[in-house]
Short mmCIF file of C-alpha atoms in Angstrom, two decimals:
data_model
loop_
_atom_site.label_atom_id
_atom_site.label_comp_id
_atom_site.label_asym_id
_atom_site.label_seq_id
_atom_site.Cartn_x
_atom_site.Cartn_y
_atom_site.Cartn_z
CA UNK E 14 -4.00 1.01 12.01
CA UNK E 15 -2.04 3.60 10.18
CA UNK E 16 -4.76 5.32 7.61
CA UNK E 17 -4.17 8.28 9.59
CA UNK E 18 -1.38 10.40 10.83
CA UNK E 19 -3.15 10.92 14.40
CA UNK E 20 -3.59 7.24 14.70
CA UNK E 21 -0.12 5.76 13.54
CA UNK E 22 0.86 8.58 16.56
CA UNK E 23 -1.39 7.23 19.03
CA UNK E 24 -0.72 3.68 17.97
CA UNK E 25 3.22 4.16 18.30
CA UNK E 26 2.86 5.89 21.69
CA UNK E 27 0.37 2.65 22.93
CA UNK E 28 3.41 0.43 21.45
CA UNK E 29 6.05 2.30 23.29
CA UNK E 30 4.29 2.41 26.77
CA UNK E 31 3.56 -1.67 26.20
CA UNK E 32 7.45 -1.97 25.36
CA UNK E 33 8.66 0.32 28.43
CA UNK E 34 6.25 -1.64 30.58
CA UNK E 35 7.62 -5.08 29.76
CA UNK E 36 11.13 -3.60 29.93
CA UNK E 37 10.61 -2.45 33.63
CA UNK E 38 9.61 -6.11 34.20
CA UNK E 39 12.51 -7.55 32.11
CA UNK E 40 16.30 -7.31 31.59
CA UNK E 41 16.53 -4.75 28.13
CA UNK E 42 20.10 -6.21 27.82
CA UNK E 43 20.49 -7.52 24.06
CA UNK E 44 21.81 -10.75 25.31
CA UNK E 45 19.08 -11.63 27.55
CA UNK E 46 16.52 -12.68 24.49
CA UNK E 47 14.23 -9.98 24.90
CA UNK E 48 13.04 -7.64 22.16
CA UNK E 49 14.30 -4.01 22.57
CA UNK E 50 12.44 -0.93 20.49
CA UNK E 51 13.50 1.97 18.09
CA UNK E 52 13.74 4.50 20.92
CA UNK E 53 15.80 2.98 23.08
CA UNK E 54 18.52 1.77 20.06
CA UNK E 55 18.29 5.41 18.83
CA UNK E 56 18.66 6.95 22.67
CA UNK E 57 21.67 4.83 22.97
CA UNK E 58 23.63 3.69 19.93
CA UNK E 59 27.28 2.82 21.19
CA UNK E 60 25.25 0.57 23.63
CA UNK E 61 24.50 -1.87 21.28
CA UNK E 62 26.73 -0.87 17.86
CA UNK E 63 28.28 -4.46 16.74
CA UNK E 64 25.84 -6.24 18.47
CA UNK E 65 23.36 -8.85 17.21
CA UNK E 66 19.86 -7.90 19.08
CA UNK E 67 16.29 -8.23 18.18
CA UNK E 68 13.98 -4.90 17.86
CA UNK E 69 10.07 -4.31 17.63
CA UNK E 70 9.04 -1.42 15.38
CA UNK E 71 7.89 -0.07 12.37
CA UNK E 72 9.32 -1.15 8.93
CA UNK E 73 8.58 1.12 5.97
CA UNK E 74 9.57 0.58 2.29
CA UNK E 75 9.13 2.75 -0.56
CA UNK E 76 10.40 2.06 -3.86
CA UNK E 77 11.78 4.86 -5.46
CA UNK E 78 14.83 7.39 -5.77
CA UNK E 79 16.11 7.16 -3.73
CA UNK E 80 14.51 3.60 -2.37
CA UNK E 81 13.52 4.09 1.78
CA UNK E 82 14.13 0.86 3.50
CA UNK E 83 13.90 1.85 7.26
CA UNK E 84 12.70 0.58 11.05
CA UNK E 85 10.96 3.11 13.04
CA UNK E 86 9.00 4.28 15.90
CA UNK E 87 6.07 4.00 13.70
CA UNK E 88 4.03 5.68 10.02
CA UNK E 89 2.43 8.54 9.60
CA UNK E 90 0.38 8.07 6.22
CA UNK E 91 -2.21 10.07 4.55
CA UNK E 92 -5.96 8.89 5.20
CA UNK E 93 -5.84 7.03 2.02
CA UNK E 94 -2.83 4.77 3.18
CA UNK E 95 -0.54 6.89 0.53
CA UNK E 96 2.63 9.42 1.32
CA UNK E 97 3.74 7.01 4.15
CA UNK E 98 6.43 8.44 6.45
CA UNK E 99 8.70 7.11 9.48
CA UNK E 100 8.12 8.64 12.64
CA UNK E 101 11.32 9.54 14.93
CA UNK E 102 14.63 9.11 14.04
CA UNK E 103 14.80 5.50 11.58
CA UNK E 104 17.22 2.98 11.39
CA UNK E 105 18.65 2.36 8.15
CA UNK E 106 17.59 -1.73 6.75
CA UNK E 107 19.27 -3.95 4.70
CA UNK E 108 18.21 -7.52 3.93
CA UNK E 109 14.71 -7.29 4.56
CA UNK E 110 13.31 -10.60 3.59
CA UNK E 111 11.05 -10.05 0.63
CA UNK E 112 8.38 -12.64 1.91
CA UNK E 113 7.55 -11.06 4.83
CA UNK E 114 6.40 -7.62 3.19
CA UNK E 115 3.62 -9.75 1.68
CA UNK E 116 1.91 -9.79 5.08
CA UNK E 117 2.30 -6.24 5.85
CA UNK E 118 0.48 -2.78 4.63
CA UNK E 119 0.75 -2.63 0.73
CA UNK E 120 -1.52 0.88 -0.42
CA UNK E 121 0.26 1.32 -3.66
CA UNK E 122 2.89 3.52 -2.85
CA UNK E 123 5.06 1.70 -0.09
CA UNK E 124 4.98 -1.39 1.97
CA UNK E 125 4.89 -1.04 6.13
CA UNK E 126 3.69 -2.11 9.46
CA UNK E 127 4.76 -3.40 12.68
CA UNK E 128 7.61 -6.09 12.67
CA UNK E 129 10.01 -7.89 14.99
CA UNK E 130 13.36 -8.02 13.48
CA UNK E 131 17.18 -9.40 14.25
CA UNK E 132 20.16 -8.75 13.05
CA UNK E 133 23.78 -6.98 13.56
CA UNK E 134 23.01 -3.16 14.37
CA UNK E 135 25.85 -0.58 13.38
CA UNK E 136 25.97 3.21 14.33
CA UNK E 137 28.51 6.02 13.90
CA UNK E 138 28.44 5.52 10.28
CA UNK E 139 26.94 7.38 6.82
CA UNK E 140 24.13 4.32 5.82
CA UNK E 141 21.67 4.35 3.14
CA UNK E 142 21.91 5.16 -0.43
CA UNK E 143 23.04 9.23 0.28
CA UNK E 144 24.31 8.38 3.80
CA UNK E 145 21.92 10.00 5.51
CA UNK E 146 21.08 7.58 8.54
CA UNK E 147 23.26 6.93 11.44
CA UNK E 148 22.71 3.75 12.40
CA UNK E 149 22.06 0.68 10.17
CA UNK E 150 20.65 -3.07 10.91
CA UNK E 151 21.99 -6.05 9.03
CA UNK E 152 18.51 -8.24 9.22
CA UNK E 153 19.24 -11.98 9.41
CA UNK E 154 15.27 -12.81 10.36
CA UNK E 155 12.46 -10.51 10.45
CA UNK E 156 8.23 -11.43 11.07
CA UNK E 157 5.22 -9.39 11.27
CA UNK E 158 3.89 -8.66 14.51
CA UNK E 159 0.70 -8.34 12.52
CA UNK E 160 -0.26 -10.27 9.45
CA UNK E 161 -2.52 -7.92 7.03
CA UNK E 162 -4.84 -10.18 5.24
CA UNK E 163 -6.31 -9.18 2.07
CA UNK E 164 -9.95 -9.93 0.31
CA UNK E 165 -10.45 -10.14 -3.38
CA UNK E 166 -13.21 -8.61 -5.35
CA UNK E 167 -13.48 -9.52 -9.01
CA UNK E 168 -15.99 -9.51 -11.74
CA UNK E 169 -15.72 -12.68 -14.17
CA UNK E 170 -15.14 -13.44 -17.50
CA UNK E 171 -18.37 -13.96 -19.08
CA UNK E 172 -20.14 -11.85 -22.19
CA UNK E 173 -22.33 -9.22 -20.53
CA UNK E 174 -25.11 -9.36 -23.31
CA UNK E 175 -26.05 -8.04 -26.28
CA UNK E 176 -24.35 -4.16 -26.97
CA UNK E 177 -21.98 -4.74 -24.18
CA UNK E 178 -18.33 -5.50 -24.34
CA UNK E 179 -16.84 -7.15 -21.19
CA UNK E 180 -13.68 -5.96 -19.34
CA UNK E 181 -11.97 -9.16 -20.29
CA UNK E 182 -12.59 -8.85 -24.32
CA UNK E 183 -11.80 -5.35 -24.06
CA UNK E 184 -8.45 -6.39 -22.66
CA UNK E 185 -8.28 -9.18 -25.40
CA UNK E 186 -9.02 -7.22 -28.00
CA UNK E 187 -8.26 -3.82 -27.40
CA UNK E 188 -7.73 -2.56 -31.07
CA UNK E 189 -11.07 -3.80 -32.62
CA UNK E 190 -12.31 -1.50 -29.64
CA UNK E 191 -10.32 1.30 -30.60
CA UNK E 192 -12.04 5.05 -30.83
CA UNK E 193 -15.27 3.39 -30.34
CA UNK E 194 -18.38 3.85 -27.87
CA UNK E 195 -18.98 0.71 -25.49
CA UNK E 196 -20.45 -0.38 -22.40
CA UNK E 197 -18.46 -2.22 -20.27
CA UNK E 198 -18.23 -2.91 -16.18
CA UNK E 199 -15.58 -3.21 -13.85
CA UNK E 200 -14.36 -1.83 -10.69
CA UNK E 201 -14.31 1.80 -10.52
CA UNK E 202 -10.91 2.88 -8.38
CA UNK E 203 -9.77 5.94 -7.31
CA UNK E 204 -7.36 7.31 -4.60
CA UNK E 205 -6.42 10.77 -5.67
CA UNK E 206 -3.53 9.44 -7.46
CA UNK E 207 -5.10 6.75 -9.87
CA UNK E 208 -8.32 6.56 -11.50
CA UNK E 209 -9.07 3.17 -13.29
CA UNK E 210 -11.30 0.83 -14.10
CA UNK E 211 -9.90 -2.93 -13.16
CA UNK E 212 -10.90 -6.57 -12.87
CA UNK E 213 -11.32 -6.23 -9.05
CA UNK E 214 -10.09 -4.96 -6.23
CA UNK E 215 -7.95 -6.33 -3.30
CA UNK E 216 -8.50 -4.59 0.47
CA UNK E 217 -7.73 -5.33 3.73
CA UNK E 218 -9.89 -7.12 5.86
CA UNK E 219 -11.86 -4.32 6.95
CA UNK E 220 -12.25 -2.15 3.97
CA UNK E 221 -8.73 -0.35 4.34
CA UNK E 222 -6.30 0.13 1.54
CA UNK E 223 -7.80 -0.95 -1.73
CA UNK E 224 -6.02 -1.75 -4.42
CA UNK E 225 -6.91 -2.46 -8.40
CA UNK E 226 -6.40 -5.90 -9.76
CA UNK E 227 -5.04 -6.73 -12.91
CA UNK E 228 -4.50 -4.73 -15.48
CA UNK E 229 -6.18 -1.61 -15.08
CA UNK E 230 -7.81 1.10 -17.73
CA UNK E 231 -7.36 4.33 -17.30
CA UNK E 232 -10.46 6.69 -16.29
CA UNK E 233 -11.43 9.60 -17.50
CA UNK E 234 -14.80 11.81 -16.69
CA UNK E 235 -15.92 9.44 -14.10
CA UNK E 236 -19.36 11.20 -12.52
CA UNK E 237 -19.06 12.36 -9.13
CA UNK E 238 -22.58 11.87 -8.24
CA UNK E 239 -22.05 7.75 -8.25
CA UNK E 240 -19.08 7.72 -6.58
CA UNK E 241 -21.51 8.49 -3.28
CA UNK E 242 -23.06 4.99 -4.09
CA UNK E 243 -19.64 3.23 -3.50
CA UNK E 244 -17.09 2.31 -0.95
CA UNK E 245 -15.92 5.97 0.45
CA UNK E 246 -12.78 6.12 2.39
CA UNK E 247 -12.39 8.43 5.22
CA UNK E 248 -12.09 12.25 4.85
CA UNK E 249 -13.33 10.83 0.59
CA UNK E 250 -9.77 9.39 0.47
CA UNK E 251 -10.77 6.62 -1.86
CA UNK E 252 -13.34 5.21 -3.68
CA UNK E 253 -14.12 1.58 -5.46
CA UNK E 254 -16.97 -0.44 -6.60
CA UNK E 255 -18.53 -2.29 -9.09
CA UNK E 256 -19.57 -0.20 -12.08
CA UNK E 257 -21.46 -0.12 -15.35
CA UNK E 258 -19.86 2.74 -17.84
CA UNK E 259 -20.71 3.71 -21.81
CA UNK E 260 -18.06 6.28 -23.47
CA UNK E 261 -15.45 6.38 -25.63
CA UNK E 262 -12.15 4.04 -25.49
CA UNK E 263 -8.41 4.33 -26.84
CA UNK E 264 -5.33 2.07 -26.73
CA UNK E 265 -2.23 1.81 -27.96
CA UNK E 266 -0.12 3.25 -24.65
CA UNK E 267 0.94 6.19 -23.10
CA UNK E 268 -2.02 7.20 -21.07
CA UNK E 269 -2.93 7.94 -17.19
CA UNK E 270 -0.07 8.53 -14.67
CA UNK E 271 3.05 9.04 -16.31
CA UNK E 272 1.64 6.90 -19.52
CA UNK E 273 2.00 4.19 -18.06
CA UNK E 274 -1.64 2.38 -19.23
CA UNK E 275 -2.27 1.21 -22.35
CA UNK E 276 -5.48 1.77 -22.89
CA UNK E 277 -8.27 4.81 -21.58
CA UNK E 278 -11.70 5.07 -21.27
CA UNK E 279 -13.63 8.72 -21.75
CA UNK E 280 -16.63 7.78 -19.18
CA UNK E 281 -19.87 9.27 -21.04
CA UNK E 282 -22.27 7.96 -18.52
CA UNK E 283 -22.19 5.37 -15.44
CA UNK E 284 -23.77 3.87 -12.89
CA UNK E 285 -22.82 1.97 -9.61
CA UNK E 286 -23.46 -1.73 -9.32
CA UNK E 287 -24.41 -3.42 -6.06
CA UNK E 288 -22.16 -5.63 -5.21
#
């Protein structure tokens, strides 16, 4: 739904025509019940500044400096689910319940997707944490229009045999490990951004934004070649699986993406798993 840029576009133009369709049917007035969209709050602010009304669109959050918290026409994102944008001119958010982000796009990076939303909307003003929006809405209720459900794929906790170490006595026992050769499996992950091997890994139903489970290991050497015998993204935007590996493995912190693993693993050799 929004893995790419040109079909978060299409999908917010198929939204808007919808929305202007049911408005020609229906009074748009705020106090009338029905749901107005981003557009037509952006189009005309002083129409409804002060008001209480309730608004379809696109909610996108994304932790960070500063933090984006924003309704909008829709997302563009990368085709890996990563570098999510809003589309059109956004609405500042405060308030949005925490609960209902757990049913909504979660790649890694941000959390969005298509919500209906009420609250007290305010324009004219300097909103956000550098005052850079316009307009701002006060949420007192918010629910997904669609509710992303995820599946879980995990290995389990079990000895893998005789000159193996498993993923879970690795994670255990990490310093009688330490600067030695082993053979372990897992699930291979990488996005571009992150390369780990993890417990499991959680994607939508469908096969769209994967994430690693757990605690993950950071990856280094990983062979090209097998990545073709696991789940691909689009345009090679990610790639996960089950995996056997044999190399070398640190811990004691500071590795991966901005150190922030505690432990890495110098792949050697490795082969996919079918799953």
């Amino acid at each position: 739904m929004f893995l790419r840029p040109w079909r978060a576009t299409s999908l917010v133009a198929l939204c808007l025509l919808l929305l202007l369709m049911l408005a020609t049917c229906t009074s748009t007035s705020p106090l009338a019940g029905s749901a107005l969209y981003v557009q037509q709050i952006t189009s005309s602010p002083q129409e409804f500044s002060g008001q209480e009304i309730t608004v379809d669109g696109a909610y996108l959050w994304r932790p960070g400096d500063p933090t984006i918290s924003v309704l909008a026409l829709g997302v563009s994102t990368l085709d890996n689910g990563l570098d999510a944008e809003p589309l059109g001119e956004a609405i500042w958010v405060e308030g949005f319940p925490a609960e209902v982000t757990e049913h909504l796009h979660r790649p890694g990076d941000a959390v969005y997707g298509f919500v209906r939303v009420r609250g007290r909307f305010d324009s004219g003003g300097s909103f956000g944490p550098n005052g850079q929006f316009q307009h701002q809405l006060t949420i007192t209720s918010a629910e997904p229009i669609e509710r992303i459900r995820r599946v879980e794929h995990r290995i389990e906790d079990q000895p893998l045999g005789e000159g193996k170490v498993s993923f879970f006595e690795l994670q255990r026992n990490p310093q009688q490990y330490h600067e030695q050769t082993i053979t372990t499996r897992g699930y291979y992950f990488w996005n571009s951004v992150i390369y780990v091997l993890a417990e499991g890994v959680s994607t939508e139903e469908g096969g769209a934004g994967p994430q690693p489970l757990g605690a993950p290991i950071w990856m280094e050497g990983f062979p090209p070649d097998q990545s073709a015998n696991l789940n691909v993204g689009p345009n090679n935007s990610f790639v996960w699986g089950l995996v056997e590996v044999t190399g070398r493995f640190q811990t004691g912190g500071g590795f991966g993406r901005d150190g922030a693993y505690e432990s890495v693993f110098f792949v050697e050799s490795a082969v996919a798993l079918p799953q």
